[in-house]
Amino acid sequence: MIRFLTRFAAPLTVAALMAAAPAAQAGVIFSDNFDAQGSSNALNFNGFTNWNVSAGTVDYIRSGVAYGIHCAGNIGGCIDLDGSNNNAGVLSSKLVYDLLAGTTYLFSLDLSGNQVRNESNTVNFGFALAGDLGSFLASELVTLDRTNPFSTYTVAYTPGSNVSARLVIGNSGGDNVGLILDNVALSSEVPEPGTLALLGLGLAALGLRRRRAA
Ligand SMILES: [Ca+2]
Ligand SMILES: [Ca+2]
Ligand SMILES: [Ca+2]
């Protein structure tokens, strides 16, 4: 009977610890759906609440109002990342985020194809050094054809040491037709679930060894 308990108690302990471990805490730090940014289309718009247009131009779009462009969910506002002066835009967050070493940050956004012209466009987005927007700490490239529907793309970054960063989103090229941007979010994820699971396994193994030594 004692043998039976020893053999089967350990897996039960691991399962109990893993069940007790909380899921990753995803804390939303910032989000912007552009729906309250304005009530009409605005070409070469540069009056964003949360964003600087650090290079080129972008257009503010109201869903379905003109140009045949629809925002995520077919409602509200969104951004054409290549404005109307043949110089595609770069958006950078007005806020500087002090990112902590060892914490994982998730920068996500919704992108669709340009919806209006048969061409592909590429957007680079990520975390850039606050004082040097050209220096990306982590970034992702997304290339979409005209008809690609809205989908969510995410870049994850875990700094090795504390760093001050801005969120940067830029479309390549400059022909007045870019990818359509909506639903930007920044969140943090601590602690990582894998770490907790490993901790649980470690504790369980320790308990088993102690029980055998006794
Ligand atoms: Ca929107
Ligand atoms: Ca445009
Ligand atoms: Ca283009």
mmCIF file of C-alpha atoms and ligand atoms in Angstrom:
data_model
loop_
_atom_site.group_PDB
_atom_site.id
_atom_site.type_symbol
_atom_site.label_atom_id
_atom_site.label_comp_id
_atom_site.label_asym_id
_atom_site.label_seq_id
_atom_site.Cartn_x
_atom_site.Cartn_y
_atom_site.Cartn_z
ATOM 1 C CA MET A 1 0.000 0.000 0.000
ATOM 2 C CA ILE A 2 2.846 2.383 0.785
ATOM 3 C CA ARG A 3 4.474 1.512 -2.559
ATOM 4 C CA PHE A 4 1.237 2.279 -4.334
ATOM 5 C CA LEU A 5 0.974 5.724 -2.717
ATOM 6 C CA THR A 6 4.581 6.603 -3.522
ATOM 7 C CA ARG A 7 4.165 5.717 -7.174
ATOM 8 C CA PHE A 8 0.952 7.578 -7.703
ATOM 9 C CA ALA A 9 1.245 10.491 -5.283
ATOM 10 C CA ALA A 10 3.994 12.211 -7.284
ATOM 11 C CA PRO A 11 2.029 12.662 -10.529
ATOM 12 C CA LEU A 12 -0.933 13.870 -8.495
ATOM 13 C CA THR A 13 1.284 16.450 -6.774
ATOM 14 C CA VAL A 14 2.585 17.735 -10.117
ATOM 15 C CA ALA A 15 -0.938 17.986 -11.485
ATOM 16 C CA ALA A 16 -2.108 19.828 -8.379
ATOM 17 C CA LEU A 17 0.749 22.321 -8.549
ATOM 18 C CA MET A 18 0.231 22.983 -12.235
ATOM 19 C CA ALA A 19 -3.490 23.461 -11.716
ATOM 20 C CA ALA A 20 -2.780 25.886 -8.881
ATOM 21 C CA ALA A 21 -0.347 27.920 -11.002
ATOM 22 C CA PRO A 22 -2.152 31.016 -12.271
ATOM 23 C CA ALA A 23 -2.423 31.548 -16.029
ATOM 24 C CA ALA A 24 -0.145 34.196 -17.490
ATOM 25 C CA GLN A 25 -1.311 37.611 -16.387
ATOM 26 C CA ALA A 26 -1.771 39.661 -19.542
ATOM 27 C CA GLY A 27 -1.967 43.234 -18.363
ATOM 28 C CA VAL A 28 -3.090 45.694 -21.018
ATOM 29 C CA ILE A 29 -0.848 48.747 -20.892
ATOM 30 C CA PHE A 30 -2.233 50.609 -23.890
ATOM 31 C CA SER A 31 -4.800 50.162 -26.650
ATOM 32 C CA ASP A 32 -6.116 52.275 -29.512
ATOM 33 C CA ASN A 33 -8.858 51.353 -31.998
ATOM 34 C CA PHE A 34 -8.841 54.801 -33.713
ATOM 35 C CA ASP A 35 -12.647 54.899 -33.539
ATOM 36 C CA ALA A 36 -12.815 58.167 -31.595
ATOM 37 C CA GLN A 37 -10.039 59.856 -33.554
ATOM 38 C CA GLY A 38 -12.376 61.711 -35.885
ATOM 39 C CA SER A 39 -15.748 61.615 -37.631
ATOM 40 C CA SER A 40 -14.657 61.884 -41.263
ATOM 41 C CA ASN A 41 -11.833 60.840 -43.562
ATOM 42 C CA ALA A 42 -8.721 62.985 -43.228
ATOM 43 C CA LEU A 43 -5.924 62.657 -45.782
ATOM 44 C CA ASN A 44 -2.357 63.206 -44.530
ATOM 45 C CA PHE A 45 -3.757 63.305 -41.004
ATOM 46 C CA ASN A 46 -1.346 64.310 -38.257
ATOM 47 C CA GLY A 47 -3.529 65.008 -35.247
ATOM 48 C CA PHE A 48 -3.491 61.651 -33.501
ATOM 49 C CA THR A 49 -4.147 61.488 -29.770
ATOM 50 C CA ASN A 50 -1.569 58.766 -29.176
ATOM 51 C CA TRP A 51 0.768 58.872 -32.174
ATOM 52 C CA ASN A 52 3.296 61.082 -33.889
ATOM 53 C CA VAL A 53 3.654 60.805 -37.644
ATOM 54 C CA SER A 54 7.453 60.740 -37.526
ATOM 55 C CA ALA A 55 7.999 60.382 -41.263
ATOM 56 C CA GLY A 56 5.906 60.482 -44.417
ATOM 57 C CA THR A 57 2.118 60.651 -44.197
ATOM 58 C CA VAL A 58 -0.864 58.473 -43.283
ATOM 59 C CA ASP A 59 -4.596 58.844 -43.974
ATOM 60 C CA TYR A 60 -7.314 58.603 -41.346
ATOM 61 C CA ILE A 61 -10.157 56.453 -42.686
ATOM 62 C CA ARG A 62 -13.766 56.066 -41.547
ATOM 63 C CA SER A 63 -15.045 52.592 -42.322
ATOM 64 C CA GLY A 64 -16.954 52.321 -45.603
ATOM 65 C CA VAL A 65 -17.260 56.091 -46.121
ATOM 66 C CA ALA A 66 -15.088 56.360 -49.233
ATOM 67 C CA TYR A 67 -12.320 54.687 -51.212
ATOM 68 C CA GLY A 68 -13.954 51.294 -50.605
ATOM 69 C CA ILE A 69 -11.920 50.823 -47.427
ATOM 70 C CA HIS A 70 -13.434 49.122 -44.395
ATOM 71 C CA CYS A 71 -11.945 49.133 -40.902
ATOM 72 C CA ALA A 72 -11.776 46.102 -38.599
ATOM 73 C CA GLY A 73 -15.296 44.956 -37.766
ATOM 74 C CA ASN A 74 -16.647 47.214 -40.575
ATOM 75 C CA ILE A 75 -17.046 50.057 -38.111
ATOM 76 C CA GLY A 76 -15.295 53.137 -36.752
ATOM 77 C CA GLY A 77 -11.907 54.449 -37.810
ATOM 78 C CA CYS A 78 -8.590 53.048 -38.992
ATOM 79 C CA ILE A 79 -5.417 54.139 -40.784
ATOM 80 C CA ASP A 80 -4.075 53.850 -44.332
ATOM 81 C CA LEU A 81 -0.356 53.673 -43.535
ATOM 82 C CA ASP A 82 0.626 55.241 -46.880
ATOM 83 C CA GLY A 83 -0.899 58.714 -46.945
ATOM 84 C CA SER A 84 -1.467 60.929 -49.947
ATOM 85 C CA ASN A 85 1.868 62.548 -50.794
ATOM 86 C CA ASN A 86 3.732 59.491 -52.162
ATOM 87 C CA ASN A 87 5.750 59.120 -48.968
ATOM 88 C CA ALA A 88 4.539 56.242 -46.782
ATOM 89 C CA GLY A 89 4.136 56.995 -43.106
ATOM 90 C CA VAL A 90 5.823 56.005 -39.890
ATOM 91 C CA LEU A 91 3.758 56.174 -36.695
ATOM 92 C CA SER A 92 5.519 56.306 -33.332
ATOM 93 C CA SER A 93 3.844 56.252 -29.938
ATOM 94 C CA LYS A 94 3.800 59.600 -28.145
ATOM 95 C CA LEU A 95 4.341 57.736 -24.890
ATOM 96 C CA VAL A 96 7.720 56.318 -23.956
ATOM 97 C CA TYR A 97 7.436 52.940 -22.231
ATOM 98 C CA ASP A 98 9.966 51.984 -19.568
ATOM 99 C CA LEU A 99 10.261 48.253 -20.205
ATOM 100 C CA LEU A 100 11.540 46.069 -17.368
ATOM 101 C CA ALA A 101 14.197 43.395 -17.743
ATOM 102 C CA GLY A 102 12.735 39.887 -17.756
ATOM 103 C CA THR A 103 9.157 40.941 -18.471
ATOM 104 C CA THR A 104 7.639 39.901 -21.791
ATOM 105 C CA TYR A 105 5.843 42.647 -23.680
ATOM 106 C CA LEU A 106 3.413 41.964 -26.519
ATOM 107 C CA PHE A 107 2.805 44.616 -29.156
ATOM 108 C CA SER A 108 -0.091 43.590 -31.367
ATOM 109 C CA LEU A 109 -2.058 45.207 -34.169
ATOM 110 C CA ASP A 110 -4.596 44.382 -36.849
ATOM 111 C CA LEU A 111 -3.565 44.773 -40.493
ATOM 112 C CA SER A 112 -5.438 44.163 -43.741
ATOM 113 C CA GLY A 113 -4.413 44.447 -47.384
ATOM 114 C CA ASN A 114 -4.868 47.859 -48.944
ATOM 115 C CA GLN A 115 -8.362 46.817 -50.212
ATOM 116 C CA VAL A 116 -8.174 49.085 -53.274
ATOM 117 C CA ARG A 117 -5.265 48.234 -55.582
ATOM 118 C CA ASN A 118 -3.664 45.011 -56.792
ATOM 119 C CA GLU A 119 -0.307 45.319 -55.081
ATOM 120 C CA SER A 120 1.330 44.014 -51.951
ATOM 121 C CA ASN A 121 2.575 46.249 -49.152
ATOM 122 C CA THR A 122 4.985 45.591 -46.327
ATOM 123 C CA VAL A 123 4.760 46.995 -42.817
ATOM 124 C CA ASN A 124 7.509 46.837 -40.221
ATOM 125 C CA PHE A 125 6.411 47.279 -36.619
ATOM 126 C CA GLY A 126 8.037 46.830 -33.250
ATOM 127 C CA PHE A 127 9.748 48.312 -30.227
ATOM 128 C CA ALA A 128 12.323 51.012 -31.008
ATOM 129 C CA LEU A 129 14.739 52.834 -28.747
ATOM 130 C CA ALA A 130 12.901 55.892 -27.407
ATOM 131 C CA GLY A 131 15.672 58.207 -28.553
ATOM 132 C CA ASP A 132 16.311 56.540 -31.927
ATOM 133 C CA LEU A 133 13.229 55.354 -33.786
ATOM 134 C CA GLY A 134 15.386 53.651 -36.432
ATOM 135 C CA SER A 135 16.907 51.299 -33.843
ATOM 136 C CA PHE A 136 14.493 48.421 -33.386
ATOM 137 C CA LEU A 137 14.801 46.287 -30.258
ATOM 138 C CA ALA A 138 12.345 43.746 -31.703
ATOM 139 C CA SER A 139 10.249 43.961 -34.844
ATOM 140 C CA GLU A 140 8.154 42.000 -37.321
ATOM 141 C CA LEU A 141 7.599 42.378 -41.066
ATOM 142 C CA VAL A 142 4.111 41.782 -42.474
ATOM 143 C CA THR A 143 3.497 41.661 -46.237
ATOM 144 C CA LEU A 144 -0.112 41.480 -47.487
ATOM 145 C CA ASP A 145 -1.837 41.516 -50.858
ATOM 146 C CA ARG A 146 -4.838 43.692 -51.631
ATOM 147 C CA THR A 147 -7.456 41.146 -50.548
ATOM 148 C CA ASN A 148 -5.897 39.843 -47.321
ATOM 149 C CA PRO A 149 -8.503 40.378 -44.572
ATOM 150 C CA PHE A 150 -7.773 41.888 -41.169
ATOM 151 C CA SER A 151 -5.685 39.647 -38.971
ATOM 152 C CA THR A 152 -3.817 40.244 -35.719
ATOM 153 C CA TYR A 153 -0.011 40.309 -35.748
ATOM 154 C CA THR A 154 2.158 40.377 -32.632
ATOM 155 C CA VAL A 155 5.780 41.056 -31.801
ATOM 156 C CA ALA A 156 7.006 39.856 -28.396
ATOM 157 C CA TYR A 157 9.968 41.391 -26.620
ATOM 158 C CA THR A 158 11.649 40.474 -23.334
ATOM 159 C CA PRO A 159 14.364 43.035 -22.523
ATOM 160 C CA GLY A 160 17.603 41.768 -21.043
ATOM 161 C CA SER A 161 17.951 45.031 -19.141
ATOM 162 C CA ASN A 162 15.597 47.920 -18.465
ATOM 163 C CA VAL A 163 15.065 50.048 -21.568
ATOM 164 C CA SER A 164 12.929 52.998 -22.686
ATOM 165 C CA ALA A 165 11.076 52.310 -25.930
ATOM 166 C CA ARG A 166 8.432 53.629 -28.256
ATOM 167 C CA LEU A 167 6.048 51.628 -30.428
ATOM 168 C CA VAL A 168 6.784 52.183 -34.132
ATOM 169 C CA ILE A 169 4.732 51.186 -37.210
ATOM 170 C CA GLY A 170 5.951 51.961 -40.738
ATOM 171 C CA ASN A 171 4.818 51.117 -44.272
ATOM 172 C CA SER A 172 7.450 50.622 -46.985
ATOM 173 C CA GLY A 173 7.442 52.536 -50.246
ATOM 174 C CA GLY A 174 5.312 55.515 -51.116
ATOM 175 C CA ASP A 175 2.496 55.257 -53.673
ATOM 176 C CA ASN A 176 -0.422 56.523 -51.555
ATOM 177 C CA VAL A 177 -1.766 52.993 -50.960
ATOM 178 C CA GLY A 178 -0.635 51.108 -47.867
ATOM 179 C CA LEU A 179 -1.795 48.429 -45.458
ATOM 180 C CA ILE A 180 -4.798 49.302 -43.299
ATOM 181 C CA LEU A 181 -4.069 49.492 -39.559
ATOM 182 C CA ASP A 182 -6.510 49.050 -36.684
ATOM 183 C CA ASN A 183 -6.659 47.867 -33.034
ATOM 184 C CA VAL A 184 -3.188 48.472 -31.636
ATOM 185 C CA ALA A 185 -2.397 47.102 -28.184
ATOM 186 C CA LEU A 186 0.524 46.780 -25.808
ATOM 187 C CA SER A 187 0.382 44.299 -22.944
ATOM 188 C CA SER A 188 2.747 42.670 -20.497
ATOM 189 C CA GLU A 189 2.895 39.015 -19.582
ATOM 190 C CA VAL A 190 4.266 38.078 -16.143
ATOM 191 C CA PRO A 191 5.122 35.522 -15.030
ATOM 192 C CA GLU A 192 5.533 33.226 -17.991
ATOM 193 C CA PRO A 193 3.439 30.049 -17.693
ATOM 194 C CA GLY A 194 6.383 27.848 -18.688
ATOM 195 C CA THR A 195 8.378 29.131 -15.739
ATOM 196 C CA LEU A 196 5.565 28.321 -13.343
ATOM 197 C CA ALA A 197 5.115 24.830 -14.783
ATOM 198 C CA LEU A 198 8.838 24.137 -14.415
ATOM 199 C CA LEU A 199 8.724 25.480 -10.858
ATOM 200 C CA GLY A 200 5.837 23.138 -10.107
ATOM 201 C CA LEU A 201 7.711 20.146 -11.528
ATOM 202 C CA GLY A 202 10.813 21.110 -9.540
ATOM 203 C CA LEU A 203 8.856 21.355 -6.294
ATOM 204 C CA ALA A 204 7.141 18.037 -6.973
ATOM 205 C CA ALA A 205 10.462 16.314 -7.653
ATOM 206 C CA LEU A 206 11.897 17.811 -4.475
ATOM 207 C CA GLY A 207 8.929 16.525 -2.469
ATOM 208 C CA LEU A 208 9.326 13.050 -3.953
ATOM 209 C CA ARG A 209 13.027 12.928 -3.109
ATOM 210 C CA ARG A 210 12.373 14.046 0.462
ATOM 211 C CA ARG A 211 9.697 11.405 0.856
ATOM 212 C CA ARG A 212 12.042 8.672 -0.370
ATOM 213 C CA ALA A 213 14.855 9.868 1.912
ATOM 214 C CA ALA A 214 12.576 9.732 4.947
HETATM 215 CA CA CA B 1 -11.122 50.918 -35.526
HETATM 216 CA CA CA B 2 -3.408 56.746 -48.897
HETATM 217 CA CA CA B 3 1.825 50.722 -51.734
#
